[in-house]
Short mmCIF file of C-alpha atoms in Angstrom, two decimals:
data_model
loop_
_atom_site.label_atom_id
_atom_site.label_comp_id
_atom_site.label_asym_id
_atom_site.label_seq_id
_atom_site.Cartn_x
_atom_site.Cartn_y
_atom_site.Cartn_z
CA UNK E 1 0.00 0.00 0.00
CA UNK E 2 1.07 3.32 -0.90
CA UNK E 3 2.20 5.65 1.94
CA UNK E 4 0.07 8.40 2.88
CA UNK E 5 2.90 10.53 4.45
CA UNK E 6 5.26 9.45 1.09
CA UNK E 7 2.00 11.31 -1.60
CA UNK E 8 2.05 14.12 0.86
CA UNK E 9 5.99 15.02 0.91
CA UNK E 10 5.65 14.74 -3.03
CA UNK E 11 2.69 17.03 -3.32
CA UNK E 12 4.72 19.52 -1.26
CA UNK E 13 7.82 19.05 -3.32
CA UNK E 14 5.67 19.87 -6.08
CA UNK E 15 3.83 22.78 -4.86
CA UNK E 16 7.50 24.66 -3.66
CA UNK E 17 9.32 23.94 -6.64
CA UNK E 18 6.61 25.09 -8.94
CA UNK E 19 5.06 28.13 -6.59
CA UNK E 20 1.37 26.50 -7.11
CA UNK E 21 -1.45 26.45 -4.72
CA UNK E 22 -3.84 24.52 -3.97
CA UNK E 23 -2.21 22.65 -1.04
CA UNK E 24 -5.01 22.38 1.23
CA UNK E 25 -7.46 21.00 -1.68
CA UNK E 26 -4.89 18.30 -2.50
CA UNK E 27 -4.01 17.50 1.29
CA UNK E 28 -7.37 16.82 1.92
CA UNK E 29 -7.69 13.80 -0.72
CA UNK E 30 -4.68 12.32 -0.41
CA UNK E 31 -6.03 8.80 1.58
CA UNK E 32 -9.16 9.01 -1.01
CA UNK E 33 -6.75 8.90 -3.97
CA UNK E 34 -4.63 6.00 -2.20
CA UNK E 35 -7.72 3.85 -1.82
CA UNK E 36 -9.12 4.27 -4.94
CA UNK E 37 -6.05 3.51 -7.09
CA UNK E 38 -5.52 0.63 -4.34
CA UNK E 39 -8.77 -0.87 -5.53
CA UNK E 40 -8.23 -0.30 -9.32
CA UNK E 41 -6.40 -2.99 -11.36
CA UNK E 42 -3.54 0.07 -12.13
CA UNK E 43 -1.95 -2.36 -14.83
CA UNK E 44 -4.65 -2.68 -16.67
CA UNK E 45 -5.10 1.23 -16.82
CA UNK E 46 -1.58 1.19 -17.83
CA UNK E 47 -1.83 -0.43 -20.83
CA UNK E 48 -4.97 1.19 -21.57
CA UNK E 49 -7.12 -1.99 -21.62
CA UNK E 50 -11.07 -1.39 -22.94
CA UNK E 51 -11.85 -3.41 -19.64
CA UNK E 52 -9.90 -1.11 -17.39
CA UNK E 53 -11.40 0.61 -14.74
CA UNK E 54 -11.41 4.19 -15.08
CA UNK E 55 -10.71 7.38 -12.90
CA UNK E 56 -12.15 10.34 -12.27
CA UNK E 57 -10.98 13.51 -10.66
CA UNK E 58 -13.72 15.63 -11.02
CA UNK E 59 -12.10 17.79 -8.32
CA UNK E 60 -9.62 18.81 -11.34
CA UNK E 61 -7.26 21.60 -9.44
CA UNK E 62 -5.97 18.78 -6.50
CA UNK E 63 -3.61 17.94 -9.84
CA UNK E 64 -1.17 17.80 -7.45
CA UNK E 65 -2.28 15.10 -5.50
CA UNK E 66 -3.24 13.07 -8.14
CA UNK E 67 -0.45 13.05 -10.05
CA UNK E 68 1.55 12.67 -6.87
CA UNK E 69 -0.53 9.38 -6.34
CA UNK E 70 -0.12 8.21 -10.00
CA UNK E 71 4.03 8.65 -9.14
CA UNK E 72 3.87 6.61 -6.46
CA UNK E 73 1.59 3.77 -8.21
CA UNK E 74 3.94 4.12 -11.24
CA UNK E 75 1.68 5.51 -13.61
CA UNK E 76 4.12 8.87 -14.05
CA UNK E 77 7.52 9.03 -13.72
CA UNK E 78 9.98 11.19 -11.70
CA UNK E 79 10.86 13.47 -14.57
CA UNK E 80 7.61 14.20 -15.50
CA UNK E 81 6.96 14.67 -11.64
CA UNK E 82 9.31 17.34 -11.06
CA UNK E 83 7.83 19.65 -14.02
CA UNK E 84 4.76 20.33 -11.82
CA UNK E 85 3.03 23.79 -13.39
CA UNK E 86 6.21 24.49 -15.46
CA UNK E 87 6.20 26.46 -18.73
CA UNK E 88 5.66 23.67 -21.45
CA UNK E 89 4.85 20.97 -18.53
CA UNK E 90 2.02 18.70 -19.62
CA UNK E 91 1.10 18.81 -15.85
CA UNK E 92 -0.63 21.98 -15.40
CA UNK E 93 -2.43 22.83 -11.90
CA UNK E 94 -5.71 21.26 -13.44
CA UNK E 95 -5.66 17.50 -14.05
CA UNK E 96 -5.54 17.11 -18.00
CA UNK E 97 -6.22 14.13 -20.57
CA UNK E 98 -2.86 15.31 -22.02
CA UNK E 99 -1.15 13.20 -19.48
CA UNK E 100 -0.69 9.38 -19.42
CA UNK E 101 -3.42 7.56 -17.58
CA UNK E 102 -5.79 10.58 -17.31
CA UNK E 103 -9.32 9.63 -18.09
CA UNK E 104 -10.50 13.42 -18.47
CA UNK E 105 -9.49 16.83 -18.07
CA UNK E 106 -11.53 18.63 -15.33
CA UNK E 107 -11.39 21.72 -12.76
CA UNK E 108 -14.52 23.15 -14.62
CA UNK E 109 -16.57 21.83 -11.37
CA UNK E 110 -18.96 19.97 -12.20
CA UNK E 111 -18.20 18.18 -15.45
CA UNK E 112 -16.24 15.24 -14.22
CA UNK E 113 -18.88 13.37 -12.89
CA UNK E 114 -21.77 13.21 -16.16
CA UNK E 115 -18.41 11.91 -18.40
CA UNK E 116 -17.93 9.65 -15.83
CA UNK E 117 -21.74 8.67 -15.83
CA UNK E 118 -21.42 8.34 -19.47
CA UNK E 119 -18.34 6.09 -19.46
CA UNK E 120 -20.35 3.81 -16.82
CA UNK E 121 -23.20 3.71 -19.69
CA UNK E 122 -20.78 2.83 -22.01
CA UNK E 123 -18.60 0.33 -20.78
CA UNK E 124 -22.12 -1.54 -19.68
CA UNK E 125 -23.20 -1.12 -23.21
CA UNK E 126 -19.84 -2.62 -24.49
CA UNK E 127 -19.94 -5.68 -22.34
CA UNK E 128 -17.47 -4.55 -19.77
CA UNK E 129 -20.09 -4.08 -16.96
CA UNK E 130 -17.49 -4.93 -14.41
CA UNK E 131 -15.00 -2.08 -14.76
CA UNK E 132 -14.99 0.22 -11.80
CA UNK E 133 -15.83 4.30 -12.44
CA UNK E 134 -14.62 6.40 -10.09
CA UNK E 135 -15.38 9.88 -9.83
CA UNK E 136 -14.17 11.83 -7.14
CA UNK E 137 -15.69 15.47 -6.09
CA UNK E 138 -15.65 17.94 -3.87
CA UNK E 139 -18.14 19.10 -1.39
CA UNK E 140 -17.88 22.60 -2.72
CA UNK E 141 -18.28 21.14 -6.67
CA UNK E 142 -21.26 19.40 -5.81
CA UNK E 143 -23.23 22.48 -5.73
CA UNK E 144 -23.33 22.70 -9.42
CA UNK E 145 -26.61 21.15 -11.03
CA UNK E 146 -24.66 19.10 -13.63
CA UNK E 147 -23.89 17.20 -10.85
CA UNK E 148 -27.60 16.38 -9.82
CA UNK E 149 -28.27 15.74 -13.41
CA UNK E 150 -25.23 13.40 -13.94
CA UNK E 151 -26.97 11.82 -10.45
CA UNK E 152 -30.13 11.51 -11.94
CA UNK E 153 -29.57 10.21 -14.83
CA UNK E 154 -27.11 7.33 -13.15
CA UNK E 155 -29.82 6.38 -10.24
CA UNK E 156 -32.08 6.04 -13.67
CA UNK E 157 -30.13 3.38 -15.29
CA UNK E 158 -28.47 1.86 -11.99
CA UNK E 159 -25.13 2.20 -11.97
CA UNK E 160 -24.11 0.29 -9.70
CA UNK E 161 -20.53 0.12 -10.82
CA UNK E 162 -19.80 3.87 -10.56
CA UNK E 163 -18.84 5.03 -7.41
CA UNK E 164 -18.93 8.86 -6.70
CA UNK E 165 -16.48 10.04 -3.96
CA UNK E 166 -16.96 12.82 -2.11
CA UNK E 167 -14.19 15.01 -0.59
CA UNK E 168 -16.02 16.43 2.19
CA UNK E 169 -13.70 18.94 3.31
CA UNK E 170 -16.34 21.67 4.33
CA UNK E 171 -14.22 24.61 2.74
CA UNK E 172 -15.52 25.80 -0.58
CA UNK E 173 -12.11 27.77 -2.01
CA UNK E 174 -12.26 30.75 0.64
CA UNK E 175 -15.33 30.08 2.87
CA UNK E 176 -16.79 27.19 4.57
CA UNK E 177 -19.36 25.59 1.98
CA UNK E 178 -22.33 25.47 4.37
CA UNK E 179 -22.05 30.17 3.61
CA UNK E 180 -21.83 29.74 0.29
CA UNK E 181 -24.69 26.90 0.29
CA UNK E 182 -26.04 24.53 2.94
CA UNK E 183 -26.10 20.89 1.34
CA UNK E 184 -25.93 18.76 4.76
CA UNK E 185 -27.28 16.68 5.69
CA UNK E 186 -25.61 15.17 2.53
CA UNK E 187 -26.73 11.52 3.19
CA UNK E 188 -30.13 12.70 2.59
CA UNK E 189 -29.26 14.45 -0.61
CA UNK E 190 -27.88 11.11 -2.26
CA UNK E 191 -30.09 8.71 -0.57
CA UNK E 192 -33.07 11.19 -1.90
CA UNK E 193 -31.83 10.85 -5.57
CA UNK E 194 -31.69 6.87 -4.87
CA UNK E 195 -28.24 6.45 -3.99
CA UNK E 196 -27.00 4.47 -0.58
CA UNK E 197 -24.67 6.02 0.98
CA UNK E 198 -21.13 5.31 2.75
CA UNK E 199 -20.17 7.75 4.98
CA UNK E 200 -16.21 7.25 6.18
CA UNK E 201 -13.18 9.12 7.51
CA UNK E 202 -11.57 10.11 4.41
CA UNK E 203 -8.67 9.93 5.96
CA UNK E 204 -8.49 6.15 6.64
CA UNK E 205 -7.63 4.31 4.16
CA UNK E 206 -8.61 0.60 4.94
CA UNK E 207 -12.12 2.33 5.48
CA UNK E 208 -12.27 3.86 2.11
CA UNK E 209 -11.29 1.07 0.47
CA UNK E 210 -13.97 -1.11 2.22
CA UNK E 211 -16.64 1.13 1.11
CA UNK E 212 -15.37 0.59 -2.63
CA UNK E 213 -15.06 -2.88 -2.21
CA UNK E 214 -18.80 -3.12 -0.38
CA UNK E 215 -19.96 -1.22 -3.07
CA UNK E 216 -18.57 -3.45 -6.25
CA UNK E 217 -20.06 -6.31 -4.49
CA UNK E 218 -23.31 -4.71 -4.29
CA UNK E 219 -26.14 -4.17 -7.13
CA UNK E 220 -27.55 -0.74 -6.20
CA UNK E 221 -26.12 2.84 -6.61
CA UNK E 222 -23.64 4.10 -4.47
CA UNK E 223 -22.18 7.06 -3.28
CA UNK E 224 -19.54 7.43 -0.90
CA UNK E 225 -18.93 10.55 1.68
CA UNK E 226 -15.35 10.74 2.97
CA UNK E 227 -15.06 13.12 5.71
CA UNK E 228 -12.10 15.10 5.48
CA UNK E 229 -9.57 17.63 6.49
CA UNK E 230 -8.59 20.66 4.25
CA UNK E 231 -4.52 21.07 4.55
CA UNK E 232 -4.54 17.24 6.50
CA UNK E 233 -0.99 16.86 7.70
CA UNK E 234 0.48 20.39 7.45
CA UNK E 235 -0.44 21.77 10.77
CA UNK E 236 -0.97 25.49 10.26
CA UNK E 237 -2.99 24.88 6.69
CA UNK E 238 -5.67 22.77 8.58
CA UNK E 239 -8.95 24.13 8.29
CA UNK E 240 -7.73 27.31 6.92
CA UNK E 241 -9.67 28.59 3.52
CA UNK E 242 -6.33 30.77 2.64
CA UNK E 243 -4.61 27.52 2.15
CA UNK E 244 -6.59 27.22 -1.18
CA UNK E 245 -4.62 30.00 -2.79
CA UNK E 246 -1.34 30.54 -1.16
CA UNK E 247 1.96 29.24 -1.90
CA UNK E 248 4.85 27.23 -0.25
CA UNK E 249 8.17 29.45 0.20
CA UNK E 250 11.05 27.54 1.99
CA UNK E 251 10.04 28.27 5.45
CA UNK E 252 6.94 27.12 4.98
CA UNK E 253 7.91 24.08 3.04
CA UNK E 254 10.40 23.03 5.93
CA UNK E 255 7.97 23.65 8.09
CA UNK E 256 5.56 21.30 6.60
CA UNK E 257 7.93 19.03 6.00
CA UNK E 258 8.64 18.77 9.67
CA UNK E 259 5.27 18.01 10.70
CA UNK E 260 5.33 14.83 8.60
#
């Protein structure tokens, strides 16, 4: 299993050498991104097999936790790593379909999850109704009604092998999300649109994974909500909205550093 601590130290190699934000967003879904990838077969999205299960980061500007995660599951390289939000990079600060192994480019909120609901429909219609989509979101993305429609329409045709993750770190970019707009109680949101709903630590791994695992075994709609922490692991970006925006300098970094 890939080590949580390992992604993180990456993500803020990344973030200082390139002078990106979005650390807290990326902190926040490390463990989710761990799990999922965990629960994927990654060699078959490696060689790009029609089978392969496929994955979504809807949440498209924590880019640099998932391509921190797809370093350390071998799915990007070192070099390619370490041109993070360079000039020319094909690793800007939203994920992109330019990359190896990326299913979609996203940070648009809001569109990840009805190409991921239209994958689901297509893989089933292909014959490869047991591939896995994931689609992971944030809590602050799913107040966009694309989302509801994507929903909608999946509840409709039950798919049961798509599994929406949400990264419930109650900060919308600069404010919590309940000011900008109240969704909770969230497990009545999904399970009102058909869905059951896991609710874990987002931070545990083993639990995540579980959830996936109960859920591929399952025959109904799914949704899980993973509980999280915005800045997890770097003590003074924990809970705090400016941690969305600012940038790593080398105090900061060693700082951070330290605390892992």
């Amino acid at each position: 299993m890939v080590d949580p601590e390992a992604v993180r130290r990456t993500v803020l190699e990344m973030l200082h050498r390139s002078g990106a934000s979005h650390l807290g967003s990326s902190m926040s879904m490390v463990e989710i991104l761990i799990a999922v990838y965990a629960a994927c077969n990654v060699e078959a999205i490696r060689g790009r097999s029609p089978a392969r299960d496929r994955v979504f980061v809807s949440k498209g500007h924590a880019a640099a936790a998932t391509y921190a995660t797809m370093f350390h599951y071998g799915l990007l390289d070192a070099a390619t790593i370490e041109t993070y939000h360079r000039d020319g990079s094909l690793l800007s600060g939203h994920v992109s379909h330019a990359v190896p192994h990326v299913e979609h480019s996203t940070g648009a909120l809001g569109h990840g999850l009805p190409v991921a609901v239209g994958t689901a429909l297509g893989l089933r219609s292909r014959g490869f109704a047991n591939a896995t989509v994931v689609c992971v979101l944030g809590d602050g993305e799913i107040q966009e009604g694309s989302v509801w429609e994507a929903l909608m329409l999946a509840a409709h045709h039950r798919l049961d092998k798509l599994i929406p993750i949400v990264d419930n770190n109650r900060i919308s970019s600069i404010r919590p999300t309940r000011e900008v707009l109240d969704m909770e109680p969230l497990r009545k949101r999904f399970s009102g649109q058909g869905f059951e709903v896991h609710q874990v630590d987002g931070h545990d791994v083993a639990a995540i994974g579980a959830a996936i695992q109960a859920i591929r075994g399952g025959a109904v709609p799914s949704v899980i909500v993973a509980n999280t922490v915005k800045g997890k692991g770097v003590p003074f970006a924990e809970h705090q909205p400016i941690w969305h925006y600012r940038s790593l300098d080398d105090q900061t970094l060693r700082e951070a550093l330290r605390a892992l």
